[in-house]
PDB file of C-alpha atoms in Angstrom:
ATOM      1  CA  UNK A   5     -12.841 -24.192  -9.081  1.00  0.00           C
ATOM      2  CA  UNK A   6     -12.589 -22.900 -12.538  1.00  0.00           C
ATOM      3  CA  UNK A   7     -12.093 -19.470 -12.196  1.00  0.00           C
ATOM      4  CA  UNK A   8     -10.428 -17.146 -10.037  1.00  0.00           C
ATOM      5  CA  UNK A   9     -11.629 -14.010  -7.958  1.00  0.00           C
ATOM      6  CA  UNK A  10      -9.040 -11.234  -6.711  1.00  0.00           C
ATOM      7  CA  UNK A  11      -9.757  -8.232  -4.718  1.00  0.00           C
ATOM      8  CA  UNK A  12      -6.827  -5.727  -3.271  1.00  0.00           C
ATOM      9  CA  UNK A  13      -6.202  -3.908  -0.397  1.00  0.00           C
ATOM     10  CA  UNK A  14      -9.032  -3.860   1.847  1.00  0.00           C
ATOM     11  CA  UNK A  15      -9.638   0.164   2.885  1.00  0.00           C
ATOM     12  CA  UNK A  16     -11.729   1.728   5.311  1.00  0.00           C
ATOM     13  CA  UNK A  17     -12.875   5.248   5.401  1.00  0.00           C
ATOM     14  CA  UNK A  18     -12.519   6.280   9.502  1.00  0.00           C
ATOM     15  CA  UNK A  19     -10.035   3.433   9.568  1.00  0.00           C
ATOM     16  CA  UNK A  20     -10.068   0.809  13.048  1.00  0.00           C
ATOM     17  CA  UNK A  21     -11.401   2.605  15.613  1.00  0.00           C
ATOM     18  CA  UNK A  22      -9.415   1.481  19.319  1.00  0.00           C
ATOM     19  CA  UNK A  23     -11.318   1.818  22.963  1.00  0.00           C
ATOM     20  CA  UNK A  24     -10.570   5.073  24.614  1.00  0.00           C
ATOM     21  CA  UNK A  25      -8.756   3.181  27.298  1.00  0.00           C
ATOM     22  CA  UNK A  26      -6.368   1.967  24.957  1.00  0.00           C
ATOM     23  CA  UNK A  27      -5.261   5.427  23.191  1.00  0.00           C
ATOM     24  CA  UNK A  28      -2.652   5.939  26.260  1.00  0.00           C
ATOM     25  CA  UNK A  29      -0.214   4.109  24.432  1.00  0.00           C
ATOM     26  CA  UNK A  30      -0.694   5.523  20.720  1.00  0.00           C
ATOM     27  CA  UNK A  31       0.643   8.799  21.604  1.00  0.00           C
ATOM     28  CA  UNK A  32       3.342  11.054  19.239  1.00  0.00           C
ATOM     29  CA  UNK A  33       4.664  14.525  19.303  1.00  0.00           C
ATOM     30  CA  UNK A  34       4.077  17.171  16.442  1.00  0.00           C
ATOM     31  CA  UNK A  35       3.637  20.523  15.394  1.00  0.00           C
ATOM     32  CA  UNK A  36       2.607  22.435  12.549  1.00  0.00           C
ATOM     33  CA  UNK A  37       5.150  24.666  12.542  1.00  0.00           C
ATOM     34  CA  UNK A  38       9.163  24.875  14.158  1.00  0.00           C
ATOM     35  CA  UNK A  39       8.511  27.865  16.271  1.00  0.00           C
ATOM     36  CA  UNK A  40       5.494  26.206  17.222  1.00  0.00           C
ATOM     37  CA  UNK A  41       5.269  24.072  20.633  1.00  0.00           C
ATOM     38  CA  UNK A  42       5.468  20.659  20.289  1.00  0.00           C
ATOM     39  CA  UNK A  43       2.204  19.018  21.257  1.00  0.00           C
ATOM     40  CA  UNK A  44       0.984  15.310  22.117  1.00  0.00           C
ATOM     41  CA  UNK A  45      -1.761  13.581  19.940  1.00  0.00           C
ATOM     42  CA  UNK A  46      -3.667  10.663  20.537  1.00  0.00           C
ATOM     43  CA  UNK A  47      -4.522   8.180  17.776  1.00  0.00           C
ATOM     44  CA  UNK A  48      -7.911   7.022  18.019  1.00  0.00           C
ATOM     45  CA  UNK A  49      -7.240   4.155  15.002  1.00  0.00           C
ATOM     46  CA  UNK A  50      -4.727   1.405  14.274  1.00  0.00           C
ATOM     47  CA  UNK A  51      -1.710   3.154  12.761  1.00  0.00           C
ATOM     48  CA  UNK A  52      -0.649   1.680   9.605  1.00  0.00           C
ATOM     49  CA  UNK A  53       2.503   0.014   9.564  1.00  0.00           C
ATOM     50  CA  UNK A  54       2.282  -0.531  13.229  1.00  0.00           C
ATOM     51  CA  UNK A  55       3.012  -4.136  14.664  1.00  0.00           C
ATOM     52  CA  UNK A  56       0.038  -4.736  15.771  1.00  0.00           C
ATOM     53  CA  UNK A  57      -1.736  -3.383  12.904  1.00  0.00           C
ATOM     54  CA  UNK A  58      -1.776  -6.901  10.357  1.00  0.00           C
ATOM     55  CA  UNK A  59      -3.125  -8.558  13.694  1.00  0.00           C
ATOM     56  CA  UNK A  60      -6.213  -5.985  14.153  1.00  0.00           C
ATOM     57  CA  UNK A  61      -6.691  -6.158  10.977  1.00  0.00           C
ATOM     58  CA  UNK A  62      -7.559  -9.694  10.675  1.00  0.00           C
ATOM     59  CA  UNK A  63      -9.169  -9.724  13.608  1.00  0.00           C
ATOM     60  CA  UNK A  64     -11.660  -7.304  12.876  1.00  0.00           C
ATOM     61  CA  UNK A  65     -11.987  -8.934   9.433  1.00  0.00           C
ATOM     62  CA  UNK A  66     -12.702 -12.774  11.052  1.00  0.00           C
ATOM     63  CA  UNK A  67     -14.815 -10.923  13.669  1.00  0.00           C
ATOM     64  CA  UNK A  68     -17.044  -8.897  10.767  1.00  0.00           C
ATOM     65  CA  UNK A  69     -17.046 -11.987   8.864  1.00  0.00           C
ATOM     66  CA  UNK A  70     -18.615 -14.379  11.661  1.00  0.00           C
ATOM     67  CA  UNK A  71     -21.326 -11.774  13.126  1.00  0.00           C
ATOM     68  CA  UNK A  72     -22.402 -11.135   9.287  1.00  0.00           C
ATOM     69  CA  UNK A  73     -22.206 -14.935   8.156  1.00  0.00           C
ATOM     70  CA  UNK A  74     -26.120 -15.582   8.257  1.00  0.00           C
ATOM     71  CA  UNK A  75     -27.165 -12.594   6.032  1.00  0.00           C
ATOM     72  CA  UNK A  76     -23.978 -13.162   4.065  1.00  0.00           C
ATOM     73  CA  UNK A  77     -23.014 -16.785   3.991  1.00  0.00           C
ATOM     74  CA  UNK A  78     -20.748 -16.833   0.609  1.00  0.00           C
ATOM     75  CA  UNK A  79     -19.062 -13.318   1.363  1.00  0.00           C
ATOM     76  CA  UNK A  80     -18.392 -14.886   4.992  1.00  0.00           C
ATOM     77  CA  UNK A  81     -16.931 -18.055   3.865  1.00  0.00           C
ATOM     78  CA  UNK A  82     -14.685 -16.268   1.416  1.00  0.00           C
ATOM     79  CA  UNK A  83     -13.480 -13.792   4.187  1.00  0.00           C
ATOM     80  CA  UNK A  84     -12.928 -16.529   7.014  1.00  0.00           C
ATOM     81  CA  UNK A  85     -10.619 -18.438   4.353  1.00  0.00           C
ATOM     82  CA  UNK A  86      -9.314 -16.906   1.698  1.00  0.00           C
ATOM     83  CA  UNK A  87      -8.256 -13.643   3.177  1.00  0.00           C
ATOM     84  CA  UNK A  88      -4.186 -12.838   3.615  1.00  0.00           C
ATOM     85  CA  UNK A  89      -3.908  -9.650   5.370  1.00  0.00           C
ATOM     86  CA  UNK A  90      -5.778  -7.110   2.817  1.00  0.00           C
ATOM     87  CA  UNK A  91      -6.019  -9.259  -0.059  1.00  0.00           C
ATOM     88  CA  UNK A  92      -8.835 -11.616  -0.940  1.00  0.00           C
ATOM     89  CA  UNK A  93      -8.120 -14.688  -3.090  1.00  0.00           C
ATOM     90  CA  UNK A  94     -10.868 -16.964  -3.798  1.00  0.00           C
ATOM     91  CA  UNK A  95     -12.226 -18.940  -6.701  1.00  0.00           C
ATOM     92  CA  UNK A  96     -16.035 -19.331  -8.462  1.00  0.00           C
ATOM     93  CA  UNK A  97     -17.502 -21.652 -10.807  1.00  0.00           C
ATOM     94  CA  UNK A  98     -19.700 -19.857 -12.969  1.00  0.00           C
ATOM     95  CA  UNK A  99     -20.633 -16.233 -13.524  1.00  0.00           C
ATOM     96  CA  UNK A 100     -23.626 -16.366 -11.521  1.00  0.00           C
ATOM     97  CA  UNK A 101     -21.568 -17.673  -8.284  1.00  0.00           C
ATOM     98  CA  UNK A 102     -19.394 -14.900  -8.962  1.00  0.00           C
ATOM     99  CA  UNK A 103     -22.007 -12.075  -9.399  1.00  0.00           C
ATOM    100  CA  UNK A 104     -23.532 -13.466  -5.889  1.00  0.00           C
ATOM    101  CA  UNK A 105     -20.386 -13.562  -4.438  1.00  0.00           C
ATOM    102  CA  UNK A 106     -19.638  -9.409  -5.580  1.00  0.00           C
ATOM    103  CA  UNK A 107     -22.645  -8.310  -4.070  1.00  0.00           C
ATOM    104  CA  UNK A 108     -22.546  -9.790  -1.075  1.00  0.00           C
ATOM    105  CA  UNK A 109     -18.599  -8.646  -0.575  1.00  0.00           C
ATOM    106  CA  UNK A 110     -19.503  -5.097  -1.107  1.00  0.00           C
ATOM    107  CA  UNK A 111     -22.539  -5.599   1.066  1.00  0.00           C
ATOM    108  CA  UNK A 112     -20.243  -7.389   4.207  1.00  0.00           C
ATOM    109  CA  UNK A 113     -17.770  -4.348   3.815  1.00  0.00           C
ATOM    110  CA  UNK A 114     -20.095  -1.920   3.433  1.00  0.00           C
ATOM    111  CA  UNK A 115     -21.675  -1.976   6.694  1.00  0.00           C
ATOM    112  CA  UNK A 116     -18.784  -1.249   8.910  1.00  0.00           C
ATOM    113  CA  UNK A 117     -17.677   1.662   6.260  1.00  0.00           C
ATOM    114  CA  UNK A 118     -15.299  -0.292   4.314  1.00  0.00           C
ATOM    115  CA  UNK A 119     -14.658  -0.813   0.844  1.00  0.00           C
ATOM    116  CA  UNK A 120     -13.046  -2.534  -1.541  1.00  0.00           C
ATOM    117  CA  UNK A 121     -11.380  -1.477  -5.136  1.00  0.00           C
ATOM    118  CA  UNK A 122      -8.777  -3.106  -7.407  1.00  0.00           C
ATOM    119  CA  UNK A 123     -11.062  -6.147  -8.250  1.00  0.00           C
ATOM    120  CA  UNK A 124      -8.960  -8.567 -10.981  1.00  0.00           C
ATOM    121  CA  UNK A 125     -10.722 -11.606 -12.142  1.00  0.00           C
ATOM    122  CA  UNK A 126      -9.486 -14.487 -14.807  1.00  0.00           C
ATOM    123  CA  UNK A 127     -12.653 -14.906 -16.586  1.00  0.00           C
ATOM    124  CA  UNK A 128     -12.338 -14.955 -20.284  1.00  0.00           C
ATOM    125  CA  UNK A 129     -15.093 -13.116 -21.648  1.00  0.00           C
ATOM    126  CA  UNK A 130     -14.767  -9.390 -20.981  1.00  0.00           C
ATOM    127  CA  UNK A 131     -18.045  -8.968 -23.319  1.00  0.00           C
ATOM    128  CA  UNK A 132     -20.005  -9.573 -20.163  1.00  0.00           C
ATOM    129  CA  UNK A 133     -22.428  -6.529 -19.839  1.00  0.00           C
ATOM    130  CA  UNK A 134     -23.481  -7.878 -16.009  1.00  0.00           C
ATOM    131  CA  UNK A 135     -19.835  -7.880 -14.665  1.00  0.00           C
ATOM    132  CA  UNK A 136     -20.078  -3.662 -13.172  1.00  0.00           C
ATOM    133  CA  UNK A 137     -16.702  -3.186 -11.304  1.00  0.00           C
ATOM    134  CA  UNK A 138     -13.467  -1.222 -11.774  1.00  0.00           C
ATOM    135  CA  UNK A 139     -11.125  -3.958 -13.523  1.00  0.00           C
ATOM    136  CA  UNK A 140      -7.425  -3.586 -13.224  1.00  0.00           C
ATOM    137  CA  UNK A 141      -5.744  -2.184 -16.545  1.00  0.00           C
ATOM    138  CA  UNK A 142      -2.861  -4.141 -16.363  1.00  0.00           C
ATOM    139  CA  UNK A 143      -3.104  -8.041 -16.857  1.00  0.00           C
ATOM    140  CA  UNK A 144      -0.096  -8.657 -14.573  1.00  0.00           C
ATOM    141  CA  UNK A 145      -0.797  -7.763 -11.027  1.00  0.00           C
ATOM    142  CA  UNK A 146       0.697  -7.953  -7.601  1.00  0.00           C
ATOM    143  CA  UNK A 147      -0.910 -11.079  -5.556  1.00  0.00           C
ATOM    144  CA  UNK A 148       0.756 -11.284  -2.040  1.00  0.00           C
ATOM    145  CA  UNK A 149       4.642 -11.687  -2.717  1.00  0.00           C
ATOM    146  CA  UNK A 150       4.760 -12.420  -6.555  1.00  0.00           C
ATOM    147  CA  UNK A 151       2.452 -11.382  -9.736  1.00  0.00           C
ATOM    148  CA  UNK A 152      -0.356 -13.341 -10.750  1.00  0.00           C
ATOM    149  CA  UNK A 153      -1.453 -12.815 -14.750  1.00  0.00           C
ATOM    150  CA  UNK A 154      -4.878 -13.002 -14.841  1.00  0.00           C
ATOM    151  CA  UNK A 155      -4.995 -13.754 -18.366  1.00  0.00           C
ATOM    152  CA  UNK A 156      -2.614 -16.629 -19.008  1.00  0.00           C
ATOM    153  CA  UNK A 157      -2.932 -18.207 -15.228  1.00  0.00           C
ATOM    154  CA  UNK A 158       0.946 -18.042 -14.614  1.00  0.00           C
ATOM    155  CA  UNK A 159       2.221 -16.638 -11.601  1.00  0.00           C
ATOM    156  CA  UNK A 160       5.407 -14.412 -11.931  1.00  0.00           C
ATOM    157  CA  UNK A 161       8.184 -13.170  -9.427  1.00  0.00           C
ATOM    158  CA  UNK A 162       9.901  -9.503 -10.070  1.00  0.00           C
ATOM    159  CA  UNK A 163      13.761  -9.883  -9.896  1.00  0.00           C
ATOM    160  CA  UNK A 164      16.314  -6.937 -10.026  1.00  0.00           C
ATOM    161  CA  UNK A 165      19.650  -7.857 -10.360  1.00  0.00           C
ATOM    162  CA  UNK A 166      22.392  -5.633  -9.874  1.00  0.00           C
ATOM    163  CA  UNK A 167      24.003  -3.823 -12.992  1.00  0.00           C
ATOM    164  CA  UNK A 168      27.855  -4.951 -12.064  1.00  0.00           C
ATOM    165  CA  UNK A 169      29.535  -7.381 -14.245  1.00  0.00           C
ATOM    166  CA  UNK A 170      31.478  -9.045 -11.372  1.00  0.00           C
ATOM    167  CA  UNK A 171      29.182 -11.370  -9.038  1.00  0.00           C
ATOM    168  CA  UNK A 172      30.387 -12.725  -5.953  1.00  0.00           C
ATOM    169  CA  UNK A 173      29.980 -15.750  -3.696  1.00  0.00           C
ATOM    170  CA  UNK A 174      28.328 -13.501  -1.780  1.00  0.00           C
ATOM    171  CA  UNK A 175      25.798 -11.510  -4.275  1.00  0.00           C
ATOM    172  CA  UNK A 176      24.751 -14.715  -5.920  1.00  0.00           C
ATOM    173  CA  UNK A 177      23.538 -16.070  -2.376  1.00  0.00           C
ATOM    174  CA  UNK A 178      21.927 -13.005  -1.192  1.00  0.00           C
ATOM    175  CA  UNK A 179      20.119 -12.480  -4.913  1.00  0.00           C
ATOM    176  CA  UNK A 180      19.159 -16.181  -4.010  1.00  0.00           C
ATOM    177  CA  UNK A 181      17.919 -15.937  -1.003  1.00  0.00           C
ATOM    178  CA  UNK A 182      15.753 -12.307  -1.856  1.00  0.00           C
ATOM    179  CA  UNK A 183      12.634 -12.857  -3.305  1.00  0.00           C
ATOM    180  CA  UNK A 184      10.081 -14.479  -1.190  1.00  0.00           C
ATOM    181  CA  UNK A 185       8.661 -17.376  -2.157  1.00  0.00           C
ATOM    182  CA  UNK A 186       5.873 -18.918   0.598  1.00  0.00           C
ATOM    183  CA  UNK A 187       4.270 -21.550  -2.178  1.00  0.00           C
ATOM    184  CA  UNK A 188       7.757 -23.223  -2.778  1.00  0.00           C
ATOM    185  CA  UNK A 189       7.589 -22.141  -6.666  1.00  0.00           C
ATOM    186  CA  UNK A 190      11.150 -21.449  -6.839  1.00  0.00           C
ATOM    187  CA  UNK A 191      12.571 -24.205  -4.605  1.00  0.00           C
ATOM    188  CA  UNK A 192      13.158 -26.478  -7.667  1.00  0.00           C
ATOM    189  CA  UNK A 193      15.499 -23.638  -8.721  1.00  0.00           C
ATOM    190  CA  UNK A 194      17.446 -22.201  -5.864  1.00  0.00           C
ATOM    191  CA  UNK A 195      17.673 -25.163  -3.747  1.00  0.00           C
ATOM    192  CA  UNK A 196      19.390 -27.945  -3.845  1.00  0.00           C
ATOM    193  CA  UNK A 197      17.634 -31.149  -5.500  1.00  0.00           C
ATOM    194  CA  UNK A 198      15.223 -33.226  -3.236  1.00  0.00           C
ATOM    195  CA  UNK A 199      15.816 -36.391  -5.464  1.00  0.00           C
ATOM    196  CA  UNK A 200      19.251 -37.500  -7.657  1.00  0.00           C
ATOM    197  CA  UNK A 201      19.563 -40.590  -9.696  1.00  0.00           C
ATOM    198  CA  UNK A 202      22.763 -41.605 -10.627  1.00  0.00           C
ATOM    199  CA  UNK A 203      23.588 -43.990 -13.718  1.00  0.00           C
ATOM    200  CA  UNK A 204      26.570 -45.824 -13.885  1.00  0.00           C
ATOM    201  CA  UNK A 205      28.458 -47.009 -16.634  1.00  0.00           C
ATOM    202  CA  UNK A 206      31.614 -49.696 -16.064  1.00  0.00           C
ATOM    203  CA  UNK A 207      33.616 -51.315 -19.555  1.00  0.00           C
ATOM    204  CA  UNK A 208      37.248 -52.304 -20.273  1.00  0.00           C
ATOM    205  CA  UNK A 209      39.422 -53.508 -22.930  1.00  0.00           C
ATOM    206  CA  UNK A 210      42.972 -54.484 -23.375  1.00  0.00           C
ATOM    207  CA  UNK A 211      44.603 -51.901 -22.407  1.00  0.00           C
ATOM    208  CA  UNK A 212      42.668 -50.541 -19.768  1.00  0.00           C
ATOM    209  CA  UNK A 213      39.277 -50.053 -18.336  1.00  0.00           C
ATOM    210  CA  UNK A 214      37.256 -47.318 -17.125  1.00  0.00           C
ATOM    211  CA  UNK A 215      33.681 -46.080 -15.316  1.00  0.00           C
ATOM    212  CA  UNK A 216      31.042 -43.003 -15.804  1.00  0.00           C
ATOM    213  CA  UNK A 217      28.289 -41.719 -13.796  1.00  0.00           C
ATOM    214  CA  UNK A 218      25.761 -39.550 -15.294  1.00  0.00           C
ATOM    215  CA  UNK A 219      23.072 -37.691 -13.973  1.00  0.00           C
ATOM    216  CA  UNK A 220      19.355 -37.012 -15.441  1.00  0.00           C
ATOM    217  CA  UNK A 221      18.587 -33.451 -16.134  1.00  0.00           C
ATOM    218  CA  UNK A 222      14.643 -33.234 -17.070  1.00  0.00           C
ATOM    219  CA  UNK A 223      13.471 -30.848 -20.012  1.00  0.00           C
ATOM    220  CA  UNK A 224      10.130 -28.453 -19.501  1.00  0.00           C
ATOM    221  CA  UNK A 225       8.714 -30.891 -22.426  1.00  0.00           C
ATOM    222  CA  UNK A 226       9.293 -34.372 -19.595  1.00  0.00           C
ATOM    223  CA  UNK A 227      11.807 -35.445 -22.324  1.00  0.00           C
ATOM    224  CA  UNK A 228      15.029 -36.836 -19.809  1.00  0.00           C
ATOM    225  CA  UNK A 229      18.685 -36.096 -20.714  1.00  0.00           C
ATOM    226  CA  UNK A 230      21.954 -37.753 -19.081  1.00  0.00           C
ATOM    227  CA  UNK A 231      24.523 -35.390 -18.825  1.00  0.00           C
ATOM    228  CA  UNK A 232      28.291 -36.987 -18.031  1.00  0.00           C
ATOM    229  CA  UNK A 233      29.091 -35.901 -14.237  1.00  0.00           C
ATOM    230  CA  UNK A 234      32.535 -37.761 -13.404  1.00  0.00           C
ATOM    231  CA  UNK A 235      34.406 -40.685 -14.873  1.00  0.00           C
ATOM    232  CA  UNK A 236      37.712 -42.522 -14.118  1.00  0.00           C
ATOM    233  CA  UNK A 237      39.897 -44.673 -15.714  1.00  0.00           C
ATOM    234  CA  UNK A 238      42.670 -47.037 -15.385  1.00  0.00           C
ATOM    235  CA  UNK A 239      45.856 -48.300 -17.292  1.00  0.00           C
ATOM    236  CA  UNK A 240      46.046 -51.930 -17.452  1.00  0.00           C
ATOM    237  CA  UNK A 241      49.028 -53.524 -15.686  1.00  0.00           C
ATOM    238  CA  UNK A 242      51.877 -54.445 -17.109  1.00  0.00           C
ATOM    239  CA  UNK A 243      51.202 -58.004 -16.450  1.00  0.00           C
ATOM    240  CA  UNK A 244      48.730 -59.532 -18.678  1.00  0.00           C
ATOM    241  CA  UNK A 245      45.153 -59.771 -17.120  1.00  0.00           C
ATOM    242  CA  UNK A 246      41.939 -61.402 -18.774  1.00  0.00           C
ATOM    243  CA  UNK A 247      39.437 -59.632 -20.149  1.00  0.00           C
ATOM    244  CA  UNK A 248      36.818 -60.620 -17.303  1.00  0.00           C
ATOM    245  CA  UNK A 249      39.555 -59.283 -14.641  1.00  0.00           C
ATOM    246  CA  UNK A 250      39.856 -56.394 -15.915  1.00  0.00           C
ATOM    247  CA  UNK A 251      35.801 -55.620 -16.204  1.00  0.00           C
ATOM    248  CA  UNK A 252      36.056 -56.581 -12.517  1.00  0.00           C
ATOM    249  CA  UNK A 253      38.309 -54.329 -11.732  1.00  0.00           C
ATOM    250  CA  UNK A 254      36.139 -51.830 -14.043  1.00  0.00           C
ATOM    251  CA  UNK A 255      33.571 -52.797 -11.589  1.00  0.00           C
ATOM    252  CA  UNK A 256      35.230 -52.082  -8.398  1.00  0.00           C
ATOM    253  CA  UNK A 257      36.109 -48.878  -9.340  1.00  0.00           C
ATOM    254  CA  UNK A 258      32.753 -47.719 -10.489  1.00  0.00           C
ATOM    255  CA  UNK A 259      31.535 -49.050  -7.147  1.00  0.00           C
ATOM    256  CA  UNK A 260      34.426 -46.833  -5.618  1.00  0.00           C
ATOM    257  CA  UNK A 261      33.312 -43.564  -7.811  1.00  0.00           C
ATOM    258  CA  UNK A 262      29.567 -44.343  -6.654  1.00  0.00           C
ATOM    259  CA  UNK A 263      30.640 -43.975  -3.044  1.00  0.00           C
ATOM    260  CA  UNK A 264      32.459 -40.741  -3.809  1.00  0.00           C
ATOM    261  CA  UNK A 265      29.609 -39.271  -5.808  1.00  0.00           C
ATOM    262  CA  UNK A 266      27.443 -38.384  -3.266  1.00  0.00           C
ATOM    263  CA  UNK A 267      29.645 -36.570  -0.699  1.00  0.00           C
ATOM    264  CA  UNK A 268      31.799 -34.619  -2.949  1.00  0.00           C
ATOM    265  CA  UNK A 269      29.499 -33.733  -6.160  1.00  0.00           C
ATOM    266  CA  UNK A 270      25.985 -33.828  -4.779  1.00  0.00           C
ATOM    267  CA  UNK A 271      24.101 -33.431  -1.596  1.00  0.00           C
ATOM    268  CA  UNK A 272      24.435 -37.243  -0.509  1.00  0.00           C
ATOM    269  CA  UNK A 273      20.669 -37.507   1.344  1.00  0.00           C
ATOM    270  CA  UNK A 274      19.106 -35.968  -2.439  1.00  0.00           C
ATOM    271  CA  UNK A 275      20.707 -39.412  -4.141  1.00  0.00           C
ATOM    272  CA  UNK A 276      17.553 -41.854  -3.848  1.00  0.00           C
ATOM    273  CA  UNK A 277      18.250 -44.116  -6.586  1.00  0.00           C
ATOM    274  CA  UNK A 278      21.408 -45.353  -8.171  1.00  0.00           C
ATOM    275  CA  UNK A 279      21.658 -48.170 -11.212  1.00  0.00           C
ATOM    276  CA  UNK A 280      24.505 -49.424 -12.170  1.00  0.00           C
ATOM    277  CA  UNK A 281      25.580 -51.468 -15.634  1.00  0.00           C
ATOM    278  CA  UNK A 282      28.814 -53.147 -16.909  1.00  0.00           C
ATOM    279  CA  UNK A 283      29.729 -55.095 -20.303  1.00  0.00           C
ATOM    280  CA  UNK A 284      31.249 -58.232 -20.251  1.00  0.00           C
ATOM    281  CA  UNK A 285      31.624 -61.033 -23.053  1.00  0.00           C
TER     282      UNK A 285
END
């Protein structure tokens, strides 16, 4: 797939039409004016908004696509998989695929009465005197949940935050927990890590020894920094001590901070891999 088709909102003129026996329960009150009576109305089509409405929707849509798939096989394919309540998001390979696969869109929706409008594709050339549809002005448009730019292939998510100066425990986590992400885009971000590597670091001298742990932090560019997370240290004892004591000791207390690491810094099941290196001479 090289290229990418997008068509929005999925409208019909007389709307879903339900069976007569099923109007009972689609019933409201209204009148035209206060001193008016109020009277009751049946709706003949699936109310917008309704719960059942998303449900109909696709169901009609599936249904339309599999009576209609041998004089449209493309259009029905498309339909059957890449529909998400009234959007269509599918791909094409050429021009010529995606000229075939117009045609036979408008065709499929056509012959129930519906339509479709707000076409967006991410083909490059716009010099194309073949490609006969209403184009979206903007390059940045609305795609399920987030914003898709057609132009540069990046998909985008709309954030507000609040204008207060003062954040909370309690406004950072629900300003985390807001936008909806279904493709897992923002999980690297707002979720704790999946993987941690620790590196630790044990050394002493005469008058003491000590031991680091650091942990990788990975650039846009793949270049790999280790930032310091915790360290401790020790005074040597009063009582004089080799050199290759004290590094053990250095040892044993790295191996101490390692254990600690994990429960109290970091989410202990994210830590996958942890190396460990002393100096002695």
């Amino acid at each position: 797939m090289e290229e990418v088709l997008k068509f929005d909102e999925i409208k019909s003129d007389d709307g879903f039409f339900l069976p007569n026996h099923e109007t009972f329960s689609k019933k409201i009150l209204w009148k035209k004016d206060p001193n008016e009576p109020v009277q009751i109305y049946k709706l003949k089509t699936v109310t917008y908004g309704a719960t059942p409405a998303c449900y109909l929707s696709t169901l009609v849509l599936k249904q339309l696509a599999m009576d209609e798939k041998d004089n449209f096989p493309i259009a029905g394919n498309a339909v059957l998989q890449d529909v998400y309540l009234d959007d269509i998001i599918t791909g094409y390979s050429s021009i010529q695929e995606f000229e075939l696969l117009k045609i036979e869109l408008i065709l499929l929706f056509k012959s129930p009465g519906m339509s479709l409008h707000k076409w967006c594709f991410s083909h490059a050339n716009s010099e194309s005197p073949d490609l006969n549809f209403n184009q979206l002005s903007d390059e940045t448009v609305t795609t399920l949940v987030f914003l898709w730019n057609s132009s540069s292939y990046t998909f985008c998510f709309n954030v507000s935050l609040p204008t207060n100066s003062i954040f909370t425990k309690r406004d950072v986590l629900s300003q985390t927990a807001r936008p909806s992400d279904p493709l897992g885009l923002l999980r690297p971000i707002i979720k704790n890590p999946e993987r941690i590597a620790l590196l630790g670091f044990a050394d002493a001298s005469e008058k003491g020894f000590a031991a680091v742990v650091y942990v990788p932090i990975q650039a846009k560019n793949g270049n790999k920094n280790w930032h310091l997370l915790c360290s401790k240290s020790r005074v040597a004892p009063l009582k004089t001590l080799s050199i290759l004591r004290l590094e053990i000791s250095a040892c044993f207390l790295l191996s101490k901070l390692e254990e600690e690491v994990p429960f109290r810094c970091l989410n202990e099941r994210a830590v996958t891999r942890v190396v460990v290196f002393y100096a002695s001479d």
